[in-house]
Short mmCIF file of C-alpha atoms in Angstrom, two decimals:
data_model
loop_
_atom_site.label_atom_id
_atom_site.label_comp_id
_atom_site.label_asym_id
_atom_site.label_seq_id
_atom_site.Cartn_x
_atom_site.Cartn_y
_atom_site.Cartn_z
CA MET A 1 25.98 -2.72 -20.67
CA LYS A 2 26.92 -4.70 -17.57
CA GLU A 3 30.64 -4.37 -18.30
CA GLU A 4 30.33 -0.60 -18.74
CA ILE A 5 28.44 -0.22 -15.47
CA LEU A 6 30.96 -2.31 -13.49
CA LYS A 7 33.69 0.20 -14.36
CA PHE A 8 32.17 2.62 -11.81
CA PHE A 9 29.64 0.55 -9.83
CA ARG A 10 31.08 -0.95 -6.62
CA GLY A 11 28.06 -3.07 -5.66
CA VAL A 12 26.95 -6.33 -7.24
CA ALA A 13 25.63 -6.76 -10.80
CA ASP A 14 23.69 -9.91 -11.67
CA ASP A 15 22.19 -11.00 -14.98
CA ARG A 16 21.90 -14.73 -14.37
CA PRO A 17 18.64 -16.16 -15.77
CA GLU A 18 17.39 -17.29 -12.34
CA THR A 19 17.95 -13.78 -10.94
CA LEU A 20 16.16 -12.13 -13.83
CA ASP A 21 13.29 -14.60 -13.37
CA LYS A 22 13.00 -13.70 -9.68
CA TYR A 23 13.02 -9.95 -10.31
CA SER A 24 10.51 -10.17 -13.17
CA LYS A 25 7.76 -10.46 -10.54
CA ASP A 26 6.56 -8.55 -7.49
CA ALA A 27 3.28 -9.18 -5.62
CA SER A 28 1.20 -8.15 -8.64
CA ILE A 29 -0.27 -10.18 -11.49
CA PHE A 30 2.57 -9.22 -13.86
CA GLU A 31 5.77 -10.61 -15.26
CA VAL A 32 8.23 -8.08 -16.69
CA ARG A 33 11.75 -9.37 -17.27
CA PRO A 34 14.63 -6.95 -16.56
CA LYS A 35 17.99 -7.02 -18.34
CA LEU A 36 20.12 -6.49 -15.24
CA VAL A 37 19.75 -6.47 -11.45
CA LEU A 38 22.05 -4.20 -9.44
CA TYR A 39 22.65 -4.10 -5.68
CA PRO A 40 24.12 -0.67 -4.81
CA LEU A 41 26.72 -0.55 -2.05
CA ASP A 42 25.94 3.05 -1.08
CA SER A 43 24.49 6.31 -2.36
CA ASP A 44 27.57 6.96 -4.51
CA ASP A 45 26.66 3.88 -6.52
CA VAL A 46 23.16 5.26 -7.04
CA VAL A 47 24.44 8.71 -8.05
CA ASN A 48 26.97 7.27 -10.50
CA LEU A 49 24.45 4.87 -11.99
CA VAL A 50 21.76 7.50 -12.56
CA GLU A 51 24.31 9.84 -14.09
CA TRP A 52 25.55 7.08 -16.42
CA VAL A 53 22.02 6.09 -17.46
CA SER A 54 21.17 9.73 -18.18
CA LYS A 55 24.27 10.14 -20.36
CA ASN A 56 23.77 6.86 -22.20
CA LYS A 57 20.02 7.04 -22.83
CA GLU A 58 20.60 7.96 -26.47
CA LYS A 59 23.02 5.06 -26.94
CA TYR A 60 20.64 2.60 -25.25
CA PRO A 61 17.10 3.97 -25.87
CA ASP A 62 15.43 1.36 -23.64
CA LEU A 63 17.64 2.17 -20.65
CA SER A 64 15.84 2.91 -17.36
CA ILE A 65 16.04 2.25 -13.61
CA THR A 66 13.35 0.69 -11.43
CA ALA A 67 14.13 1.09 -7.73
CA ARG A 68 13.04 -1.90 -5.67
CA CYS A 69 13.12 -2.98 -2.04
CA ALA A 70 11.21 -6.03 -0.74
CA GLY A 71 9.11 -6.55 -3.88
CA THR A 72 5.76 -6.64 -2.05
CA ASP A 73 4.17 -4.11 -4.40
CA MET A 74 0.76 -5.32 -5.62
CA SER A 75 0.46 -2.82 -8.47
CA GLY A 76 3.48 -3.82 -10.57
CA GLY A 77 5.45 -0.79 -9.40
CA ALA A 78 8.64 -2.72 -8.57
CA ILE A 79 9.28 -4.37 -11.94
CA GLY A 80 10.78 -2.97 -15.13
CA GLU A 81 12.32 -3.97 -18.47
CA SER A 82 15.81 -2.52 -18.03
CA ILE A 83 17.75 -2.15 -14.72
CA VAL A 84 16.24 -3.15 -11.38
CA LEU A 85 18.06 -1.52 -8.45
CA ASP A 86 17.58 -3.57 -5.25
CA PHE A 87 18.40 -1.79 -1.98
CA THR A 88 17.80 -4.64 0.46
CA LYS A 89 21.20 -6.36 0.09
CA TYR A 90 23.48 -3.51 1.25
CA MET A 91 21.57 -0.24 1.69
CA ASN A 92 19.52 -1.48 4.65
CA LYS A 93 21.16 0.25 7.63
CA LEU A 94 20.21 2.58 10.46
CA VAL A 95 21.81 5.98 9.83
CA SER A 96 20.78 7.86 13.00
CA PHE A 97 18.15 7.86 15.76
CA SER A 98 17.64 10.98 17.84
CA GLY A 99 14.55 11.78 19.90
CA ASP A 100 11.50 10.84 17.86
CA GLU A 101 13.29 11.03 14.48
CA ILE A 102 14.98 8.07 12.83
CA THR A 103 16.97 8.01 9.58
CA VAL A 104 17.36 4.76 7.65
CA GLU A 105 18.41 3.53 4.24
CA PRO A 106 15.57 2.42 1.95
CA GLY A 107 16.42 -1.29 1.98
CA MET A 108 15.80 -1.75 5.72
CA LEU A 109 12.93 -4.16 6.31
CA TYR A 110 10.09 -2.79 8.41
CA ARG A 111 10.36 -5.67 10.89
CA ASP A 112 13.97 -4.67 11.63
CA PHE A 113 12.98 -1.00 11.77
CA GLU A 114 10.19 -1.70 14.26
CA GLU A 115 12.48 -3.79 16.46
CA ILE A 116 14.74 -0.73 16.81
CA THR A 117 11.93 1.78 17.47
CA LEU A 118 10.00 -0.37 19.94
CA LYS A 119 13.02 -0.45 22.24
CA ARG A 120 12.44 3.29 22.74
CA GLY A 121 8.67 3.00 23.03
CA LEU A 122 8.10 4.53 19.58
CA ILE A 123 6.50 3.37 16.36
CA LEU A 124 5.84 4.43 12.77
CA PRO A 125 2.02 4.04 12.76
CA THR A 126 1.63 3.67 8.99
CA TYR A 127 2.79 0.06 8.85
CA THR A 128 0.99 -2.24 6.44
CA ALA A 129 -0.59 -5.68 6.76
CA SER A 130 2.60 -7.02 5.14
CA LYS A 131 4.80 -5.45 7.83
CA SER A 132 6.75 -8.67 8.35
CA LEU A 133 7.88 -8.49 4.70
CA ASN A 134 7.95 -4.94 3.36
CA ALA A 135 10.81 -2.43 3.45
CA MET A 136 11.06 1.27 4.29
CA GLY A 137 11.80 2.44 0.76
CA GLY A 138 8.60 0.79 -0.42
CA MET A 139 6.65 2.55 2.34
CA PHE A 140 8.02 5.87 1.06
CA GLY A 141 7.54 5.01 -2.63
CA ASN A 142 3.93 3.89 -2.17
CA ASN A 143 2.92 6.30 0.62
CA ALA A 144 2.07 3.32 2.81
CA ALA A 145 -0.94 3.13 5.09
CA GLY A 146 -2.53 0.47 7.26
CA GLU A 147 -4.78 -0.27 10.18
CA LYS A 148 -3.72 2.78 12.26
CA THR A 149 -4.06 5.26 9.41
CA LEU A 150 -7.55 6.22 10.58
CA LYS A 151 -5.99 7.99 13.56
CA TYR A 152 -2.54 8.90 12.26
CA GLY A 153 -2.77 9.35 8.49
CA LYS A 154 -0.45 8.02 5.79
CA THR A 155 3.35 7.90 5.51
CA GLU A 156 3.43 11.36 3.90
CA LYS A 157 2.73 12.89 7.33
CA PHE A 158 5.77 11.23 8.89
CA ILE A 159 8.50 12.20 6.40
CA VAL A 160 10.85 14.78 7.92
CA ARG A 161 13.53 14.85 5.22
CA THR A 162 14.98 12.64 2.51
CA LYS A 163 18.11 12.32 0.45
CA VAL A 164 17.07 11.81 -3.14
CA VAL A 165 19.02 11.16 -6.33
CA PHE A 166 17.34 13.06 -9.15
CA ALA A 167 17.39 12.14 -12.84
CA ASP A 168 20.45 14.31 -13.57
CA GLY A 169 22.52 12.24 -11.10
CA SER A 170 22.60 14.86 -8.34
CA GLU A 171 21.76 13.88 -4.75
CA ARG A 172 19.79 16.50 -2.83
CA THR A 173 18.51 16.75 0.72
CA VAL A 174 14.79 17.47 0.50
CA GLU A 175 12.87 19.02 3.40
CA ALA A 176 10.15 21.58 3.95
CA PHE A 177 11.02 25.29 3.83
CA PRO A 178 9.14 28.62 4.01
CA LEU A 179 7.72 29.62 0.65
CA ALA A 180 9.60 32.93 0.96
CA GLU A 181 12.85 31.00 0.39
CA LEU A 182 11.77 29.64 -3.00
CA ALA A 183 13.92 32.12 -4.94
CA SER A 184 17.09 30.57 -3.49
CA LYS A 185 16.14 27.03 -4.54
CA ASP A 186 17.02 25.24 -7.78
CA GLU A 187 14.92 24.94 -10.93
CA ILE A 188 12.90 21.84 -10.00
CA TYR A 189 11.34 23.65 -7.02
CA LYS A 190 10.60 26.75 -9.08
CA LYS A 191 9.10 24.82 -11.99
CA ILE A 192 6.84 22.77 -9.73
CA TYR A 193 5.72 25.95 -7.98
CA SER A 194 4.92 27.59 -11.33
CA LEU A 195 3.06 24.49 -12.53
CA ILE A 196 0.92 24.42 -9.39
CA LYS A 197 0.15 28.15 -9.50
CA ALA A 198 -0.75 28.01 -13.20
CA ASN A 199 -3.21 25.14 -12.56
CA GLU A 200 -4.34 25.94 -9.03
CA GLU A 201 -8.07 25.49 -9.55
CA GLU A 202 -7.72 22.31 -11.64
CA ILE A 203 -5.45 20.73 -9.01
CA ARG A 204 -7.75 21.73 -6.16
CA LEU A 205 -10.78 20.20 -7.86
CA ALA A 206 -8.84 17.02 -8.74
CA LYS A 207 -8.02 16.15 -5.13
CA PRO A 208 -10.06 13.03 -4.23
CA ASP A 209 -12.62 13.70 -1.51
CA VAL A 210 -11.62 10.70 0.62
CA HIS A 211 -9.52 10.15 3.74
CA LYS A 212 -6.58 8.68 1.80
CA ASN A 213 -5.49 8.43 -1.81
CA SER A 214 -2.51 6.98 -3.69
CA ALA A 215 -3.58 7.81 -7.25
CA GLY A 216 -1.62 10.28 -9.38
CA TYR A 217 0.94 12.84 -8.21
CA TYR A 218 -0.09 14.64 -5.00
CA LEU A 219 0.31 18.21 -6.24
CA TRP A 220 -2.42 19.41 -3.86
CA ASN A 221 -0.15 18.60 -0.89
CA VAL A 222 3.03 20.46 -1.86
CA MET A 223 2.17 23.94 -0.49
CA ARG A 224 0.42 24.43 2.84
CA ASP A 225 0.42 27.39 5.22
CA ASN A 226 3.17 29.13 3.23
CA VAL A 227 5.42 26.08 3.50
CA PHE A 228 6.78 24.29 0.43
CA ASP A 229 7.49 20.58 0.90
CA LEU A 230 8.64 18.60 -2.13
CA ASN A 231 8.59 15.40 -0.09
CA ARG A 232 4.79 15.58 -0.23
CA LEU A 233 5.14 15.05 -4.00
CA LEU A 234 7.99 12.52 -3.91
CA VAL A 235 6.27 10.25 -1.39
CA GLY A 236 3.97 7.88 -3.25
CA SER A 237 5.58 8.63 -6.61
CA GLN A 238 6.90 5.04 -6.93
CA GLY A 239 10.44 6.12 -7.79
CA THR A 240 9.31 7.92 -10.96
CA LEU A 241 10.60 11.36 -9.86
CA GLY A 242 13.73 10.45 -7.90
CA ILE A 243 15.38 7.63 -5.96
CA ALA A 244 15.50 7.97 -2.17
CA THR A 245 18.80 6.93 -0.56
CA GLU A 246 18.00 8.03 3.02
CA ILE A 247 14.64 8.66 4.68
CA THR A 248 14.02 10.39 8.01
CA PHE A 249 10.76 9.42 9.69
CA LYS A 250 9.01 11.03 12.66
CA LEU A 251 7.74 8.46 15.18
CA VAL A 252 4.94 8.46 17.74
CA PRO A 253 4.76 6.93 21.25
CA ILE A 254 3.18 3.50 21.59
CA GLU A 255 -0.12 3.39 23.41
CA LYS A 256 0.46 0.92 26.26
CA TYR A 257 -3.13 -0.28 26.60
CA SER A 258 -5.53 -1.28 23.84
CA LYS A 259 -8.69 -3.32 23.41
CA LEU A 260 -10.73 -4.54 20.50
CA VAL A 261 -14.49 -4.31 20.06
CA VAL A 262 -15.79 -6.86 17.55
CA ILE A 263 -19.13 -6.24 15.83
CA PHE A 264 -20.87 -8.98 13.81
CA MET A 265 -23.10 -7.61 11.05
CA ARG A 266 -25.75 -9.82 9.43
CA ASP A 267 -27.03 -6.99 7.24
CA LEU A 268 -24.91 -4.42 5.40
CA GLU A 269 -27.69 -1.83 5.09
CA PRO A 270 -26.81 0.13 8.26
CA LEU A 271 -23.01 -0.01 7.68
CA GLY A 272 -22.58 3.64 6.73
CA ARG A 273 -24.54 4.85 9.74
CA LEU A 274 -22.78 2.37 12.03
CA VAL A 275 -19.33 3.53 10.92
CA GLY A 276 -20.39 7.15 11.47
CA GLU A 277 -21.50 6.38 15.03
CA ILE A 278 -18.28 4.46 15.81
CA LEU A 279 -16.08 7.24 14.40
CA GLU A 280 -17.64 9.70 16.87
CA SER A 281 -15.99 7.63 19.65
CA LYS A 282 -12.58 8.22 17.97
CA PRO A 283 -11.23 4.65 17.68
CA GLU A 284 -7.57 4.17 16.83
CA THR A 285 -8.50 1.55 14.25
CA LEU A 286 -11.70 0.59 12.43
CA GLU A 287 -11.23 -2.46 10.21
CA ALA A 288 -13.54 -5.01 8.59
CA TYR A 289 -13.59 -8.27 6.70
CA ASP A 290 -16.33 -10.25 5.02
CA ASP A 291 -17.85 -13.70 5.57
CA LYS A 292 -15.58 -15.30 2.95
CA THR A 293 -12.51 -14.12 4.86
CA LEU A 294 -13.87 -15.55 8.10
CA TRP A 295 -14.67 -18.83 6.36
CA LEU A 296 -11.05 -19.05 5.10
CA ALA A 297 -9.79 -18.67 8.66
CA VAL A 298 -11.99 -21.50 9.94
CA ARG A 299 -11.34 -23.76 6.96
CA PHE A 300 -7.57 -23.40 7.14
CA PHE A 301 -7.28 -23.04 10.89
CA ARG A 302 -4.15 -25.19 11.05
CA GLU A 303 -2.26 -22.47 9.14
CA PHE A 304 -2.71 -20.15 12.12
CA LEU A 305 -1.09 -22.71 14.44
CA LYS A 306 2.21 -22.81 12.56
CA LYS A 307 5.22 -21.51 14.49
CA LYS A 308 3.26 -21.67 17.77
CA THR A 309 4.24 -23.74 20.80
CA LEU A 310 1.82 -26.39 22.08
CA VAL A 311 0.63 -24.08 24.85
CA GLU A 312 0.20 -21.17 22.42
CA ALA A 313 -1.66 -23.44 19.97
CA PHE A 314 -4.06 -24.59 22.69
CA LYS A 315 -4.78 -20.97 23.70
CA PHE A 316 -5.35 -20.02 20.09
CA PHE A 317 -7.72 -22.96 19.57
CA LYS A 318 -9.71 -21.89 22.64
CA VAL A 319 -10.23 -18.36 21.37
CA PHE A 320 -11.30 -19.73 17.96
CA LEU A 321 -14.09 -21.89 19.43
CA PRO A 322 -16.84 -19.28 18.88
CA GLU A 323 -16.03 -19.18 15.16
CA PHE A 324 -16.22 -22.98 14.89
CA LEU A 325 -19.59 -22.91 16.67
CA MET A 326 -20.77 -20.25 14.21
CA VAL A 327 -19.98 -22.61 11.34
CA LEU A 328 -21.86 -25.48 12.97
CA ARG A 329 -24.91 -23.29 13.49
CA GLY A 330 -24.66 -21.82 9.99
CA GLY A 331 -24.71 -18.30 11.33
CA PHE A 332 -21.84 -16.48 9.61
CA PRO A 333 -22.11 -12.67 9.67
CA LYS A 334 -21.94 -10.71 6.41
CA LEU A 335 -19.21 -8.49 7.84
CA VAL A 336 -16.99 -8.48 10.92
CA VAL A 337 -16.07 -4.95 12.09
CA LEU A 338 -13.08 -4.38 14.40
CA ALA A 339 -12.86 -1.17 16.43
CA GLU A 340 -9.69 -0.75 18.47
CA PHE A 341 -9.38 1.72 21.33
CA SER A 342 -6.24 2.66 23.23
CA GLY A 343 -5.39 4.72 26.27
CA THR A 344 -2.94 5.47 29.06
CA SER A 345 -4.55 2.92 31.42
CA GLU A 346 -6.61 -0.24 31.22
CA ARG A 347 -9.55 1.51 32.85
CA GLU A 348 -9.48 4.37 30.35
CA THR A 349 -9.41 1.89 27.49
CA ASP A 350 -12.27 -0.18 28.94
CA ASP A 351 -14.34 2.97 29.44
CA LYS A 352 -13.88 3.94 25.78
CA CYS A 353 -14.99 0.47 24.64
CA ARG A 354 -18.07 0.46 26.85
CA ALA A 355 -19.04 4.01 25.83
CA MET A 356 -18.85 3.06 22.16
CA THR A 357 -20.88 -0.13 22.59
CA LYS A 358 -23.53 1.88 24.42
CA ASN A 359 -23.65 4.39 21.54
CA ILE A 360 -24.34 1.67 18.97
CA ALA A 361 -26.70 -0.47 21.08
CA ASN A 362 -29.66 0.73 18.98
CA PHE A 363 -28.27 -1.19 15.98
CA LYS A 364 -29.06 -4.44 17.83
CA MET A 365 -26.00 -6.32 16.62
CA LYS A 366 -23.86 -8.92 18.32
CA ILE A 367 -20.97 -7.06 19.97
CA HIS A 368 -17.98 -8.56 21.76
CA ILE A 369 -15.18 -6.80 23.69
CA THR A 370 -12.04 -8.94 23.63
CA LYS A 371 -10.73 -10.07 27.00
CA ASP A 372 -6.99 -10.07 26.27
CA ARG A 373 -4.29 -9.78 23.60
CA ASP A 374 -4.61 -13.46 22.60
CA GLU A 375 -8.25 -13.03 21.72
CA ALA A 376 -7.62 -9.75 19.92
CA GLU A 377 -4.76 -11.34 17.96
CA LYS A 378 -7.17 -13.97 16.63
CA PHE A 379 -9.24 -11.32 14.87
CA TRP A 380 -6.16 -9.45 13.63
CA SER A 381 -4.68 -12.69 12.27
CA ILE A 382 -7.82 -13.33 10.24
CA ARG A 383 -7.68 -9.80 8.85
CA ARG A 384 -3.95 -9.87 8.01
CA GLU A 385 -3.60 -13.42 6.71
CA SER A 386 -6.55 -13.74 4.31
CA PHE A 387 -4.43 -12.89 1.25
CA ASN A 388 -1.83 -15.55 2.06
CA LEU A 389 -4.48 -18.15 2.85
CA LEU A 390 -6.14 -17.55 -0.51
CA ARG A 391 -2.99 -17.88 -2.57
CA LYS A 392 -1.71 -20.95 -0.72
CA HIS A 393 -4.77 -23.14 -0.49
CA ILE A 394 -7.13 -22.63 -3.41
CA LYS A 395 -5.95 -25.12 -6.03
CA GLY A 396 -5.91 -24.25 -9.71
CA LYS A 397 -6.48 -20.55 -9.08
CA ARG A 398 -4.39 -17.70 -7.81
CA THR A 399 -4.92 -14.35 -6.20
CA ALA A 400 -5.44 -11.55 -8.69
CA PRO A 401 -4.97 -8.11 -7.11
CA PHE A 402 -6.22 -5.61 -9.68
CA VAL A 403 -9.28 -3.94 -8.09
CA ASP A 404 -7.69 -4.43 -4.69
CA ASP A 405 -7.58 -0.96 -3.17
CA ILE A 406 -10.74 1.06 -3.75
CA ILE A 407 -12.02 3.74 -1.39
CA VAL A 408 -15.24 5.76 -0.98
CA ARG A 409 -16.42 7.91 1.89
CA PRO A 410 -17.71 5.71 4.77
CA GLU A 411 -21.23 7.14 4.63
CA PHE A 412 -21.65 5.56 1.17
CA LEU A 413 -20.65 2.04 2.21
CA SER A 414 -24.14 0.67 2.84
CA LYS A 415 -25.05 1.39 -0.79
CA PHE A 416 -21.60 0.91 -2.32
CA LEU A 417 -20.76 -2.58 -0.99
CA PRO A 418 -23.94 -4.33 -2.21
CA GLU A 419 -23.46 -2.73 -5.65
CA LEU A 420 -19.82 -3.85 -5.64
CA ASN A 421 -20.85 -7.41 -4.75
CA GLN A 422 -23.42 -7.33 -7.56
CA ILE A 423 -20.72 -6.41 -10.10
CA LEU A 424 -18.32 -9.05 -8.81
CA GLY A 425 -21.11 -11.64 -8.80
CA LYS A 426 -21.63 -11.23 -12.55
CA TYR A 427 -18.13 -12.60 -13.16
CA LYS A 428 -18.66 -15.67 -10.93
CA LEU A 429 -15.33 -15.19 -9.16
CA VAL A 430 -14.33 -16.39 -5.73
CA TYR A 431 -13.13 -13.36 -3.79
CA THR A 432 -12.67 -11.85 -0.36
CA ILE A 433 -13.28 -8.29 0.80
CA ALA A 434 -11.40 -6.86 3.76
CA GLY A 435 -10.07 -3.47 4.67
CA HIS A 436 -10.35 -0.25 6.58
CA ALA A 437 -14.02 0.44 7.26
CA GLY A 438 -13.25 3.71 9.06
CA ASP A 439 -11.78 5.12 5.84
CA GLY A 440 -14.17 3.37 3.46
CA ASN A 441 -11.13 1.59 1.97
CA PHE A 442 -11.63 -2.05 0.98
CA HIS A 443 -9.28 -4.61 -0.56
CA VAL A 444 -11.00 -6.90 -3.06
CA ILE A 445 -8.94 -10.00 -3.89
CA PRO A 446 -10.46 -12.28 -6.56
CA LEU A 447 -9.21 -15.79 -7.32
CA MET A 448 -8.72 -16.59 -11.01
CA ASP A 449 -7.59 -19.44 -13.20
CA PHE A 450 -4.86 -17.74 -15.23
CA SER A 451 -4.82 -20.50 -17.83
CA ARG A 452 -8.16 -19.19 -19.14
CA PRO A 453 -7.77 -17.16 -22.35
CA ASP A 454 -10.35 -14.60 -21.21
CA VAL A 455 -8.41 -13.50 -18.09
CA PRO A 456 -7.18 -10.20 -19.65
CA GLU A 457 -10.71 -9.42 -20.87
CA ILE A 458 -12.15 -10.03 -17.37
CA ILE A 459 -9.46 -7.87 -15.75
CA HIS A 460 -10.15 -4.97 -18.11
CA SER A 461 -13.94 -5.12 -18.06
CA LEU A 462 -14.24 -5.75 -14.32
CA SER A 463 -11.81 -2.89 -13.61
CA GLU A 464 -13.87 -0.55 -15.78
CA GLU A 465 -17.09 -1.45 -13.98
CA VAL A 466 -15.66 -1.30 -10.47
CA TYR A 467 -13.89 2.02 -11.10
CA ASP A 468 -17.02 3.51 -12.65
CA LEU A 469 -18.86 2.58 -9.45
CA VAL A 470 -16.08 4.06 -7.26
CA LEU A 471 -16.11 7.32 -9.18
CA ARG A 472 -19.93 7.57 -9.00
CA TYR A 473 -19.41 7.72 -5.24
CA HIS A 474 -16.56 10.28 -5.67
CA GLY A 475 -13.89 7.86 -4.41
CA SER A 476 -10.39 6.88 -5.51
CA ILE A 477 -9.28 3.81 -7.46
CA THR A 478 -6.36 3.35 -5.06
CA ALA A 479 -6.11 4.40 -1.41
CA GLU A 480 -2.87 2.64 -0.43
CA HIS A 481 -1.41 0.31 -3.05
CA ASN A 482 -0.66 2.95 -5.70
CA ASP A 483 -0.92 3.01 -9.49
CA GLY A 484 1.95 0.94 -10.87
CA LEU A 485 1.27 -0.91 -14.10
CA ILE A 486 -2.22 -2.01 -13.11
CA ARG A 487 -3.94 1.36 -12.47
CA THR A 488 -1.92 3.88 -14.50
CA PRO A 489 -4.11 3.21 -17.60
CA PHE A 490 -7.19 4.15 -15.54
CA LEU A 491 -5.90 7.46 -14.16
CA LYS A 492 -7.45 9.33 -17.09
CA LYS A 493 -10.86 7.90 -16.08
CA MET A 494 -10.35 9.22 -12.55
CA PHE A 495 -8.71 12.60 -13.18
CA GLY A 496 -9.57 13.60 -16.75
CA GLU A 497 -7.36 14.56 -19.71
CA ARG A 498 -6.22 17.94 -18.42
CA MET A 499 -5.00 16.60 -15.10
CA ILE A 500 -3.18 13.76 -16.86
CA GLY A 501 -1.41 16.44 -18.90
CA ILE A 502 -0.33 18.13 -15.65
CA PHE A 503 1.01 14.78 -14.37
CA ARG A 504 3.03 14.50 -17.60
CA ASP A 505 4.45 17.95 -16.93
CA VAL A 506 5.49 16.88 -13.42
CA LYS A 507 7.26 13.83 -14.82
CA SER A 508 8.98 15.96 -17.47
CA ILE A 509 10.24 18.49 -14.90
CA PHE A 510 11.85 15.79 -12.78
CA ASP A 511 12.74 13.22 -15.41
CA PRO A 512 12.86 14.66 -18.95
CA LYS A 513 14.51 11.54 -20.42
CA ASN A 514 12.04 9.15 -18.76
CA ILE A 515 14.72 7.01 -17.13
CA LEU A 516 13.06 6.55 -13.70
CA ASN A 517 10.57 3.67 -13.49
CA PRO A 518 8.79 4.50 -16.77
CA GLY A 519 5.14 3.61 -17.26
CA LYS A 520 4.04 4.14 -13.68
CA LYS A 521 1.87 7.23 -13.02
CA VAL A 522 2.50 8.45 -16.59
CA PRO A 523 2.01 5.91 -19.42
CA VAL A 524 4.56 5.29 -22.16
CA PRO A 525 2.69 5.32 -25.53
CA GLY A 526 2.59 1.74 -26.80
CA GLY A 527 4.44 0.56 -23.67
CA PRO A 528 4.18 0.35 -19.87
CA GLY A 529 1.18 2.06 -18.32
CA THR A 530 -1.25 1.10 -21.09
CA LYS A 531 -4.06 -1.46 -21.18
CA GLU A 532 -2.27 -3.29 -24.00
CA TYR A 533 0.78 -3.68 -21.74
CA ILE A 534 -1.40 -5.19 -19.01
CA THR A 535 -2.69 -7.79 -21.48
CA SER A 536 0.76 -8.75 -22.75
CA HIS A 537 2.50 -8.95 -19.36
CA ILE A 538 0.11 -10.93 -17.16
CA ALA A 539 2.13 -13.71 -15.52
CA LEU A 540 0.80 -17.08 -16.64
CA GLU A 541 2.44 -18.94 -13.78
CA HIS A 542 1.99 -18.20 -10.07
CA PRO A 543 4.47 -15.45 -9.11
CA GLY A 544 7.02 -16.71 -6.62
CA ASN A 545 7.47 -13.44 -4.79
CA HIS A 546 3.94 -12.83 -3.52
CA GLY A 547 4.10 -11.76 0.06
CA ILE A 548 1.38 -9.38 1.17
#
């Protein structure tokens, strides 16, 4: 296979055992070994490869392509059994930057992307907690979201146009157009339109009633106000419908001034009402993390001092003193809530913070407005680094992201979180909970000893219980991290049999031979995307490419 591909492929092909080992893992719990890793030089390589795979699928029945960028996917979306196509080596360049629109190749790392945009006072506000590691193609493939999503929404709202290689090997420019122009478009557009119209009511009812969702194919987003936008279906599809070779993002201006209000909750009962009151003040960000996350930060404080100068380390230690005193007094809060406000001046920002604290004074909680960026960065560091602290420092166990991205409406949180803790408590797992309180989206990261024979059983039964709870509160099983291998088997629980059939139809319209990242979104009978596949592909050793 490799020799045949190298006749037309100008990039690099690698099937060395150490390379296949590396690419058999992403940031999920899985290990899936590919047969070949390819690094495309340009879009022509992608076009020629997809065309060759399509033509040779009968000759090599197991042939498929899994597009991959930085490998920070926590759902198992960036691993596959056949060809892994890595864009970060060559296809990582800036294509154009005009006004507030920027076009890049999918392999560009977000940290490089942000360095370019910040020079013009602009930002893509859907960056993730792993923004120092993830790449732009992954943000498109997973419909990324993060701490600023409360105000700005997910990546889907910032896609202007894309160049996408479809399963027949053709590269198309995809952008929104008036519905009246549908007759002049090719068959994929027409078939998707017909599928949506034929199942309009089913699709409308299937849309999760939450602020953000990454489960399934987003058919409910394709047509709005007589505009047809196929990018609203491609974004978040994890490379199962097409492979993006260029992505144009719309950026927003950076708010120059911002301040953080920190709220320490000793009782979760009023959380839903508290979030509702805070949201009325329109914060830019509303995040939260639990007492276990705060304890990790205090316990492994030295980790936060790495890469800091002596002066920076001293400043950081000073701002951490209140947390150390909390430990000594035994007064850890159940939840720390972070509300960030921004404005055009320092006074405007301060006024917003004070107005919000006045509005929630009746809750009688400890509230602190940060004095400067150093103090605010302390709280953000705790929020962003908890995953890494867990995986690095807890001996004999490793992080197990499998119920890591649940979401319910914020008004349900005061009932939902205690019930969630009750379920998790039955399994006697060490875990942290952190996430986006303003959206009702929380990331649950358990620690598990993967040498135990009952690990697959725990993963399956705990997932069933947690997702049943989420669906009782009309939520989604994934708000940001997507389906991948870990949640595809549970999509039927969330959407029902008929909607799963519609998802299969979507996959068939775009990819009739099932060559694009099979087993994600739509299961392969007896293969990827099934509960049996989860059991047989859990990585027994600690994955080396974790990086969220």
